[in-house]
Short mmCIF file of C-alpha atoms in Angstrom, two decimals:
data_model
loop_
_atom_site.label_atom_id
_atom_site.label_comp_id
_atom_site.label_asym_id
_atom_site.label_seq_id
_atom_site.Cartn_x
_atom_site.Cartn_y
_atom_site.Cartn_z
CA MET A 1 -48.18 29.74 -12.09
CA ARG A 2 -45.89 28.31 -14.59
CA ASP A 3 -43.77 31.55 -14.16
CA ILE A 4 -43.43 31.55 -10.22
CA PHE A 5 -42.69 27.98 -10.48
CA GLU A 6 -39.58 28.37 -12.69
CA ALA A 7 -38.66 31.36 -10.46
CA GLU A 8 -38.57 28.79 -7.87
CA LEU A 9 -37.10 26.32 -9.42
CA THR A 10 -34.25 28.73 -10.46
CA GLN A 11 -33.92 30.05 -6.98
CA LEU A 12 -33.52 26.48 -5.91
CA GLY A 13 -30.49 26.15 -8.15
CA ASP A 14 -29.09 29.36 -7.38
CA ASN A 15 -28.97 27.85 -3.79
CA LEU A 16 -27.32 24.68 -4.49
CA VAL A 17 -24.54 26.43 -6.67
CA GLN A 18 -24.04 28.80 -3.41
CA LEU A 19 -24.18 25.76 -1.24
CA SER A 20 -21.56 24.17 -3.68
CA GLU A 21 -19.18 27.36 -3.54
CA ARG A 22 -19.16 27.46 0.21
CA VAL A 23 -18.13 23.91 0.48
CA ASN A 24 -15.62 24.53 -2.14
CA THR A 25 -14.01 27.22 -0.39
CA ALA A 26 -14.48 25.09 3.16
CA ILE A 27 -12.35 22.46 1.22
CA SER A 28 -9.89 24.63 -0.02
CA ALA A 29 -9.33 26.13 3.47
CA ALA A 30 -9.22 23.01 5.41
CA GLY A 31 -6.79 21.70 3.48
CA THR A 32 -4.71 24.90 3.53
CA ALA A 33 -4.77 24.92 7.22
CA LEU A 34 -3.76 21.21 7.32
CA LEU A 35 -1.03 21.46 5.14
CA THR A 36 0.21 24.78 6.64
CA ALA A 37 -0.62 24.06 10.15
CA ASP A 38 -2.45 27.54 9.93
CA VAL A 39 -4.61 27.55 13.11
CA ALA A 40 -6.59 30.67 12.39
CA LEU A 41 -7.55 29.29 9.02
CA ALA A 42 -8.60 26.03 10.57
CA GLN A 43 -10.68 27.94 13.33
CA GLN A 44 -12.33 29.85 10.66
CA THR A 45 -13.04 26.69 8.43
CA ILE A 46 -14.73 25.24 11.61
CA SER A 47 -16.81 28.40 12.34
CA GLU A 48 -17.88 28.85 8.88
CA ASP A 49 -19.74 25.26 8.61
CA ASP A 50 -22.81 26.85 10.66
CA ALA A 51 -23.50 28.51 7.24
CA ILE A 52 -23.16 25.71 5.35
CA ASP A 53 -25.78 23.98 7.33
CA ALA A 54 -28.00 26.71 7.38
CA LEU A 55 -27.91 27.43 3.60
CA ALA A 56 -28.49 23.41 3.21
CA ARG A 57 -31.39 23.69 5.40
CA ASP A 58 -32.49 27.03 3.81
CA THR A 59 -32.25 25.07 0.49
CA ASP A 60 -34.28 22.00 1.72
CA ASP A 61 -37.07 24.18 3.14
CA ARG A 62 -37.44 25.82 -0.26
CA ALA A 63 -37.71 22.16 -1.99
CA VAL A 64 -40.25 20.90 0.41
CA LEU A 65 -42.29 24.60 -0.15
CA LEU A 66 -42.31 23.82 -3.66
CA LEU A 67 -43.16 20.40 -3.41
CA ALA A 68 -46.21 21.43 -1.26
CA GLN A 69 -47.22 24.56 -3.49
CA GLN A 70 -46.38 23.35 -6.81
CA ALA A 71 -46.73 19.52 -6.65
CA PRO A 72 -44.60 19.10 -9.61
CA VAL A 73 -44.13 16.18 -11.18
CA ALA A 74 -41.76 14.27 -14.17
CA THR A 75 -38.67 16.34 -14.89
CA ASP A 76 -39.34 18.70 -12.32
CA LEU A 77 -40.34 16.97 -9.65
CA ARG A 78 -36.83 14.68 -10.44
CA VAL A 79 -34.75 18.31 -9.85
CA VAL A 80 -36.42 18.91 -6.53
CA VAL A 81 -36.13 15.34 -5.09
CA SER A 82 -32.52 15.32 -6.55
CA THR A 83 -31.95 18.90 -5.00
CA LEU A 84 -32.81 17.35 -1.83
CA ARG A 85 -30.23 14.73 -1.89
CA MET A 86 -27.39 17.11 -3.50
CA SER A 87 -28.09 19.43 -0.84
CA ALA A 88 -27.53 16.75 1.81
CA THR A 89 -24.32 15.50 0.13
CA LEU A 90 -22.76 18.79 -0.19
CA GLU A 91 -23.61 19.79 3.63
CA ARG A 92 -22.01 16.40 4.78
CA MET A 93 -18.87 17.44 2.50
CA GLY A 94 -18.94 20.70 4.44
CA ASP A 95 -18.73 18.50 8.10
CA LEU A 96 -15.83 16.68 6.38
CA ALA A 97 -13.81 19.78 5.68
CA GLN A 98 -14.83 20.47 8.80
CA HIS A 99 -13.29 17.65 10.29
CA ILE A 100 -9.87 17.92 8.31
CA ALA A 101 -9.71 21.55 10.09
CA GLN A 102 -10.35 19.89 13.28
CA VAL A 103 -7.31 17.65 12.59
CA ALA A 104 -5.18 20.69 11.68
CA ARG A 105 -6.53 22.66 15.02
CA ARG A 106 -5.44 19.84 17.22
CA SER A 107 -2.10 19.13 15.96
CA TYR A 108 -1.02 22.94 16.14
CA PRO A 109 1.65 24.26 16.39
CA GLN A 110 2.88 21.19 14.46
CA CYS A 111 1.69 19.84 11.15
CA ALA A 112 -0.56 17.08 11.42
CA ILE A 113 0.81 15.21 8.17
CA PRO A 114 4.34 14.60 8.59
CA GLU A 115 7.02 15.47 6.30
CA PRO A 116 7.49 11.89 4.45
CA VAL A 117 3.53 11.96 3.47
CA LEU A 118 3.11 15.57 2.89
CA PRO A 119 3.08 15.41 -1.13
CA VAL A 120 0.63 12.63 -0.88
CA PHE A 121 -1.64 14.90 1.11
CA LYS A 122 -0.65 17.73 -1.02
CA ALA A 123 -2.05 15.81 -4.24
CA LEU A 124 -4.85 14.92 -2.31
CA HIS A 125 -5.96 18.20 -1.61
CA GLN A 126 -5.22 19.44 -5.11
CA SER A 127 -7.66 16.81 -6.66
CA SER A 128 -10.24 17.61 -3.93
CA VAL A 129 -10.17 21.07 -4.65
CA SER A 130 -10.31 20.44 -8.55
CA LEU A 131 -13.30 18.06 -7.71
CA ALA A 132 -15.23 20.75 -5.52
CA GLU A 133 -14.69 23.33 -8.29
CA ARG A 134 -16.06 21.34 -10.91
CA LEU A 135 -19.01 20.31 -8.68
CA THR A 136 -19.67 24.13 -8.55
CA ARG A 137 -19.47 24.31 -12.13
CA LEU A 138 -21.82 21.13 -12.78
CA LEU A 139 -24.48 22.65 -11.05
CA GLU A 140 -23.91 26.15 -12.62
CA THR A 141 -23.77 24.52 -16.27
CA ARG A 142 -24.71 21.46 -16.23
CA ASP A 143 -21.98 20.36 -18.72
CA LEU A 144 -21.34 16.73 -18.65
CA LEU A 145 -17.77 17.23 -19.52
CA GLU A 146 -17.44 18.76 -15.74
CA ALA A 147 -19.07 15.37 -14.67
CA ASN A 148 -16.94 12.95 -16.45
CA ALA A 149 -13.86 14.90 -14.99
CA ILE A 150 -15.23 14.47 -11.26
CA GLU A 151 -15.28 10.76 -11.81
CA ARG A 152 -11.58 11.21 -12.97
CA ASP A 153 -10.44 12.89 -9.90
CA ASP A 154 -12.12 10.43 -7.67
CA ASP A 155 -10.12 8.04 -9.23
CA ILE A 156 -6.99 9.69 -8.45
CA ILE A 157 -8.02 10.60 -5.03
CA ASP A 158 -8.70 6.76 -4.60
CA ASP A 159 -4.99 5.85 -5.60
CA LEU A 160 -3.60 8.68 -3.40
CA HIS A 161 -5.85 7.40 -0.92
CA HIS A 162 -4.16 4.26 -1.31
CA ASP A 163 -0.84 5.48 -1.34
CA THR A 164 -1.46 6.90 2.48
CA PHE A 165 -1.73 3.34 3.56
CA SER A 166 0.96 2.22 1.36
CA ALA A 167 3.27 4.62 3.42
CA LEU A 168 1.83 3.71 6.62
CA LEU A 169 2.47 0.19 6.32
CA ASN A 170 6.17 0.59 4.87
CA PRO A 171 8.51 -0.52 7.18
CA ASN A 172 9.97 2.54 7.36
CA TRP A 173 7.12 4.17 8.74
CA ALA A 174 8.45 5.94 11.72
CA GLY A 175 5.51 8.28 12.54
CA THR A 176 4.01 8.40 16.05
CA THR A 177 0.45 6.37 16.73
CA GLN A 178 -1.17 10.05 16.54
CA GLU A 179 0.34 10.36 13.17
CA THR A 180 -1.11 6.87 12.13
CA ILE A 181 -4.32 7.92 13.55
CA ASP A 182 -4.56 11.52 12.08
CA ILE A 183 -3.48 10.32 8.50
CA THR A 184 -5.84 7.38 8.30
CA LEU A 185 -8.77 9.85 9.41
CA VAL A 186 -8.12 12.44 7.13
CA GLY A 187 -7.04 9.94 3.86
CA ARG A 188 -10.51 8.69 4.66
CA TYR A 189 -12.05 12.27 4.89
CA TYR A 190 -10.55 12.99 1.33
CA GLU A 191 -11.85 9.51 -0.04
CA ARG A 192 -15.29 10.76 1.39
CA PHE A 193 -14.89 13.86 -0.97
CA GLY A 194 -14.46 12.03 -4.09
CA ASP A 195 -17.45 9.35 -3.42
CA HIS A 196 -19.46 12.58 -2.60
CA GLY A 197 -18.74 14.59 -5.65
CA VAL A 198 -19.16 11.54 -7.75
CA SER A 199 -22.87 11.01 -5.89
CA ILE A 200 -23.48 14.30 -6.97
CA ALA A 201 -21.89 14.01 -10.64
CA ARG A 202 -24.42 10.88 -11.52
CA ARG A 203 -27.17 12.58 -10.02
CA VAL A 204 -26.95 15.75 -12.20
CA ILE A 205 -26.07 13.08 -15.02
CA TYR A 206 -29.30 11.56 -14.73
CA LEU A 207 -31.20 14.96 -14.44
CA VAL A 208 -29.65 15.64 -17.86
CA THR A 209 -29.65 12.69 -19.64
CA GLY A 210 -32.25 10.32 -17.84
CA THR A 211 -29.46 7.48 -17.65
CA ASP A 212 -29.12 6.17 -14.00
CA ILE A 213 -25.40 5.14 -13.68
CA ALA A 214 -25.78 5.92 -10.01
CA HIS A 215 -26.92 2.21 -9.43
CA VAL A 216 -24.81 0.40 -12.15
CA MET B 1 -58.15 8.31 -3.68
CA ARG B 2 -57.48 8.94 0.05
CA ASP B 3 -57.40 5.18 1.01
CA ILE B 4 -55.04 4.53 -2.07
CA PHE B 5 -52.98 7.40 -0.69
CA GLU B 6 -53.11 5.62 3.20
CA ALA B 7 -52.06 2.28 1.39
CA GLU B 8 -49.25 3.59 -0.32
CA LEU B 9 -48.01 5.53 2.72
CA THR B 10 -48.35 2.63 4.90
CA GLN B 11 -46.28 0.56 2.41
CA LEU B 12 -44.05 3.39 2.28
CA GLY B 13 -43.28 2.76 6.11
CA ASP B 14 -43.29 -0.86 5.89
CA ASN B 15 -40.62 -0.82 3.46
CA LEU B 16 -38.51 1.47 5.59
CA VAL B 17 -39.17 -0.89 8.71
CA GLN B 18 -38.00 -3.80 6.53
CA LEU B 19 -34.56 -1.70 5.39
CA SER B 20 -33.85 -0.94 8.94
CA GLU B 21 -34.35 -5.07 9.91
CA ARG B 22 -31.91 -5.59 7.09
CA VAL B 23 -29.31 -3.03 8.56
CA ASN B 24 -30.09 -4.09 11.96
CA THR B 25 -29.13 -7.80 10.68
CA ALA B 26 -25.96 -6.71 8.95
CA ILE B 27 -24.73 -4.26 11.43
CA SER B 28 -25.30 -7.42 13.90
CA ALA B 29 -23.33 -10.02 11.60
CA ALA B 30 -20.56 -7.62 10.70
CA GLY B 31 -20.04 -7.48 14.16
CA THR B 32 -19.77 -10.48 15.14
CA ALA B 33 -17.87 -11.50 12.20
CA LEU B 34 -15.45 -8.83 13.35
CA LEU B 35 -15.13 -9.90 17.06
CA THR B 36 -14.78 -13.89 15.95
CA ALA B 37 -12.96 -13.61 13.14
CA ASP B 38 -15.90 -15.16 11.10
CA VAL B 39 -14.85 -14.74 7.28
CA ALA B 40 -17.77 -16.59 6.07
CA LEU B 41 -20.15 -13.97 7.95
CA ALA B 42 -18.12 -11.41 6.51
CA GLN B 43 -18.29 -12.54 2.95
CA GLN B 44 -22.26 -12.94 3.43
CA THR B 45 -22.47 -9.81 5.04
CA ILE B 46 -20.79 -7.97 2.15
CA SER B 47 -22.85 -9.73 -0.17
CA GLU B 48 -26.18 -8.85 1.28
CA ASP B 49 -25.24 -5.33 0.96
CA ASP B 50 -26.62 -5.57 -2.49
CA ALA B 51 -29.99 -6.27 -0.98
CA ILE B 52 -30.08 -3.45 1.06
CA ASP B 53 -29.46 -0.72 -1.83
CA ALA B 54 -31.90 -2.49 -3.88
CA LEU B 55 -34.53 -2.17 -0.93
CA ALA B 56 -33.44 1.71 -0.50
CA ARG B 57 -33.67 2.29 -4.42
CA ASP B 58 -37.40 0.67 -4.07
CA THR B 59 -38.09 3.03 -1.01
CA ASP B 60 -37.15 5.85 -3.00
CA ASP B 61 -39.26 5.24 -6.64
CA ARG B 62 -42.37 4.51 -4.12
CA ALA B 63 -41.60 7.97 -2.30
CA VAL B 64 -41.20 9.79 -5.82
CA LEU B 65 -44.10 8.07 -7.18
CA LEU B 66 -46.04 9.02 -4.17
CA LEU B 67 -45.17 12.68 -4.76
CA ALA B 68 -45.89 12.59 -8.31
CA GLN B 69 -49.21 10.41 -8.26
CA GLN B 70 -50.55 12.05 -4.90
CA ALA B 71 -49.03 15.50 -4.50
CA PRO B 72 -49.21 15.40 -0.48
CA VAL B 73 -49.19 18.35 1.19
CA ALA B 74 -48.56 19.38 5.37
CA THR B 75 -47.87 16.06 7.33
CA ASP B 76 -48.13 13.50 4.53
CA LEU B 77 -45.22 15.25 2.65
CA ARG B 78 -42.99 15.65 5.70
CA VAL B 79 -43.19 12.15 6.04
CA VAL B 80 -43.05 11.26 2.17
CA VAL B 81 -39.61 13.69 2.25
CA SER B 82 -38.62 12.28 5.61
CA THR B 83 -38.81 8.55 4.25
CA LEU B 84 -36.43 9.60 1.25
CA ARG B 85 -33.95 10.98 3.92
CA MET B 86 -33.75 8.30 6.43
CA SER B 87 -33.73 5.50 3.51
CA ALA B 88 -30.56 7.28 2.48
CA THR B 89 -29.07 7.10 6.10
CA LEU B 90 -30.10 3.52 6.56
CA GLU B 91 -28.67 2.77 3.31
CA ARG B 92 -25.20 4.45 4.22
CA MET B 93 -25.39 2.38 7.68
CA GLY B 94 -25.76 -0.48 5.42
CA ASP B 95 -22.41 0.27 3.57
CA LEU B 96 -20.71 1.31 6.77
CA ALA B 97 -21.58 -2.43 8.00
CA GLN B 98 -20.16 -3.94 4.68
CA HIS B 99 -16.91 -1.63 5.84
CA ILE B 100 -16.55 -3.67 8.90
CA ALA B 101 -16.91 -6.82 7.39
CA GLN B 102 -14.53 -5.98 4.75
CA VAL B 103 -12.10 -5.05 7.56
CA ALA B 104 -12.80 -8.65 9.32
CA ARG B 105 -12.30 -10.35 5.96
CA ARG B 106 -9.08 -8.71 5.21
CA SER B 107 -7.54 -9.71 8.62
CA TYR B 108 -8.56 -13.48 8.44
CA PRO B 109 -7.44 -15.55 9.71
CA GLN B 110 -6.23 -13.01 12.06
CA CYS B 111 -8.91 -10.97 14.32
CA ALA B 112 -8.81 -7.70 13.09
CA ILE B 113 -8.90 -6.30 16.62
CA PRO B 114 -6.15 -7.45 18.86
CA GLU B 115 -6.64 -8.57 22.68
CA PRO B 116 -6.42 -5.20 24.39
CA VAL B 117 -9.07 -3.78 22.78
CA LEU B 118 -11.53 -6.50 22.39
CA PRO B 119 -13.44 -5.54 25.47
CA VAL B 120 -13.98 -1.56 23.83
CA PHE B 121 -15.04 -3.05 20.41
CA LYS B 122 -17.64 -5.77 21.94
CA ALA B 123 -19.02 -3.06 23.73
CA LEU B 124 -19.21 -0.86 20.47
CA HIS B 125 -20.81 -3.94 18.72
CA GLN B 126 -23.24 -4.14 21.55
CA SER B 127 -24.51 -0.66 21.65
CA SER B 128 -24.88 -0.29 18.10
CA VAL B 129 -26.43 -3.54 17.89
CA SER B 130 -28.69 -2.03 20.44
CA LEU B 131 -29.59 1.08 18.75
CA ALA B 132 -30.20 -0.70 15.46
CA GLU B 133 -32.90 -2.60 17.02
CA ARG B 134 -34.25 0.38 18.69
CA LEU B 135 -34.26 2.12 15.23
CA THR B 136 -36.38 -0.49 13.91
CA ARG B 137 -38.80 -0.72 16.67
CA LEU B 138 -38.92 3.35 16.25
CA LEU B 139 -39.96 3.01 13.05
CA GLU B 140 -42.63 0.41 13.57
CA THR B 141 -44.33 1.98 16.42
CA ARG B 142 -42.96 5.72 16.53
CA ASP B 143 -42.54 5.43 20.56
CA LEU B 144 -40.44 8.31 21.17
CA LEU B 145 -39.06 6.56 24.37
CA GLU B 146 -36.93 4.49 21.78
CA ALA B 147 -35.70 8.11 20.23
CA ASN B 148 -34.56 9.02 23.57
CA ALA B 149 -32.86 5.64 24.16
CA ILE B 150 -30.99 5.93 20.48
CA GLU B 151 -29.59 9.11 21.92
CA ARG B 152 -28.16 7.49 25.18
CA ASP B 153 -27.03 4.56 22.66
CA ASP B 154 -25.13 7.33 20.83
CA ASP B 155 -23.53 8.96 23.90
CA ILE B 156 -22.21 5.34 25.16
CA ILE B 157 -20.84 4.75 21.54
CA ASP B 158 -18.97 8.20 21.52
CA ASP B 159 -17.42 7.34 24.80
CA LEU B 160 -15.97 4.15 23.88
CA HIS B 161 -14.94 5.52 20.66
CA HIS B 162 -12.91 8.23 22.54
CA ASP B 163 -11.65 4.82 24.34
CA THR B 164 -10.35 3.17 21.51
CA PHE B 165 -8.35 6.23 20.74
CA SER B 166 -7.05 6.35 24.77
CA ALA B 167 -6.12 2.94 23.94
CA LEU B 168 -4.19 3.55 20.98
CA LEU B 169 -2.51 6.52 22.49
CA ASN B 170 -1.45 4.77 25.62
CA PRO B 171 2.48 4.27 26.14
CA ASN B 172 1.62 0.58 26.51
CA TRP B 173 -0.13 0.19 22.74
CA ALA B 174 2.02 -2.24 21.32
CA GLY B 175 -0.31 -3.09 18.19
CA THR B 176 1.10 -3.13 14.31
CA THR B 177 0.85 -0.17 12.32
CA GLN B 178 -2.34 -2.46 10.57
CA GLU B 179 -3.99 -2.58 13.90
CA THR B 180 -3.60 0.98 14.34
CA ILE B 181 -5.26 1.63 11.01
CA ASP B 182 -8.12 -0.69 11.40
CA ILE B 183 -9.07 0.11 14.98
CA THR B 184 -9.34 3.79 13.96
CA LEU B 185 -11.26 3.08 10.98
CA VAL B 186 -13.75 0.26 12.41
CA GLY B 187 -13.96 3.00 15.19
CA ARG B 188 -14.85 5.62 12.99
CA TYR B 189 -17.43 3.41 11.23
CA TYR B 190 -19.04 2.75 14.70
CA GLU B 191 -19.28 6.37 15.42
CA ARG B 192 -21.23 7.01 12.47
CA PHE B 193 -23.83 4.16 13.33
CA GLY B 194 -24.49 6.44 16.33
CA ASP B 195 -24.64 9.47 14.24
CA HIS B 196 -26.91 8.22 11.59
CA GLY B 197 -29.07 6.60 14.25
CA VAL B 198 -29.60 9.86 16.01
CA SER B 199 -30.35 11.76 12.71
CA ILE B 200 -33.27 9.14 12.10
CA ALA B 201 -34.83 9.48 15.43
CA ARG B 202 -34.66 13.05 15.26
CA ARG B 203 -36.54 12.52 12.42
CA VAL B 204 -38.85 10.56 13.79
CA ILE B 205 -39.26 13.21 16.52
CA TYR B 206 -40.18 16.04 14.10
CA LEU B 207 -42.78 13.77 12.35
CA VAL B 208 -44.67 12.98 15.67
CA THR B 209 -44.00 15.96 17.58
CA GLY B 210 -43.40 18.75 14.88
CA THR B 211 -40.39 19.71 16.73
CA ASP B 212 -37.26 20.23 15.33
CA ILE B 213 -34.41 19.06 17.33
CA ALA B 214 -32.39 18.03 14.22
CA HIS B 215 -30.81 21.35 14.00
CA VAL B 216 -30.49 22.41 17.99
#
């Protein structure tokens, strides 16, 4: 019985890593599509969100089945409940990547992000990809150094997000209203990547150490 | 044993209704603060988000304890798992209300929403309050007519959200960049209220009927 349980728990963890890998790919592709006005890549990213949703659903179904059949307690229960939460968070990150790809697609053949703020969005893209890669490694290895680095990535993202507003509110800003709207929304999506990443990092810290810093 | 379980399940449901009531109050207060530039009400709404977070945490703790101590299966398990999800969604709606109140506070003594789009945001406020009130009633009564009406409120919110972009992109739009940013963000927060409301409505439909329309 315990062997089956361990195998199912491992499978659940593998599912979460797979989900994280797919989200990682989506974030990377959406950002590239945005920054290079690549409409085919944007379209592909939008289409692939269904697979992320399906994998999140499968993960949830496995977690609920595990609760029903094995009635885990203590740490095992915490792992299963946390998996349910992390899968919802990853699914949401996939939605945000899809939103970024939609902005890229709507603006095509133009780049949604005009020249003056392109460096800020390149940096947001890099930090978000870094954060997503760390998330996958964190879920694979439970190495808490990754969790700490995710918090740092989030700080960088927050600063860059602030920079997007500074650029828009600079008297020299000469973009169109559509550009202002797109920058505001896309900046917000990147900020949310950071928040979601930190939320998962803190859940893993809690699972590994028993210390809840999510609510500090 | 079954009696204790039933009592705990009822308590869990009561917690969720209380959480929904608080979120309802926050959405109503945040919108009023925004539309009337009431900085005291904005501040109060921002402060009260801690209580929402604490109640969501308490609800989650009870749900996990119930899983550990009672090992529910079938419908009972679905109720407990759904409660975990709905509490996270309600907590997030509280955050969004707090964000709206923060925009109201930052703009004070000016109203963040300029005259030309004030009617659209009044309508967004009304539909969101309607949706939040329905959510509370739905969680109390499980009356699926409320769930259907929540979907309709969300459709109205989506149309109004679209109207905010139409106003911004109209050649006559003469607002400042800060106003464009605020309208874009606040419009987005209202749109998310609708999405979250629908997500909860579909979970309740699933609990009551066993039909999953969340993934249709």
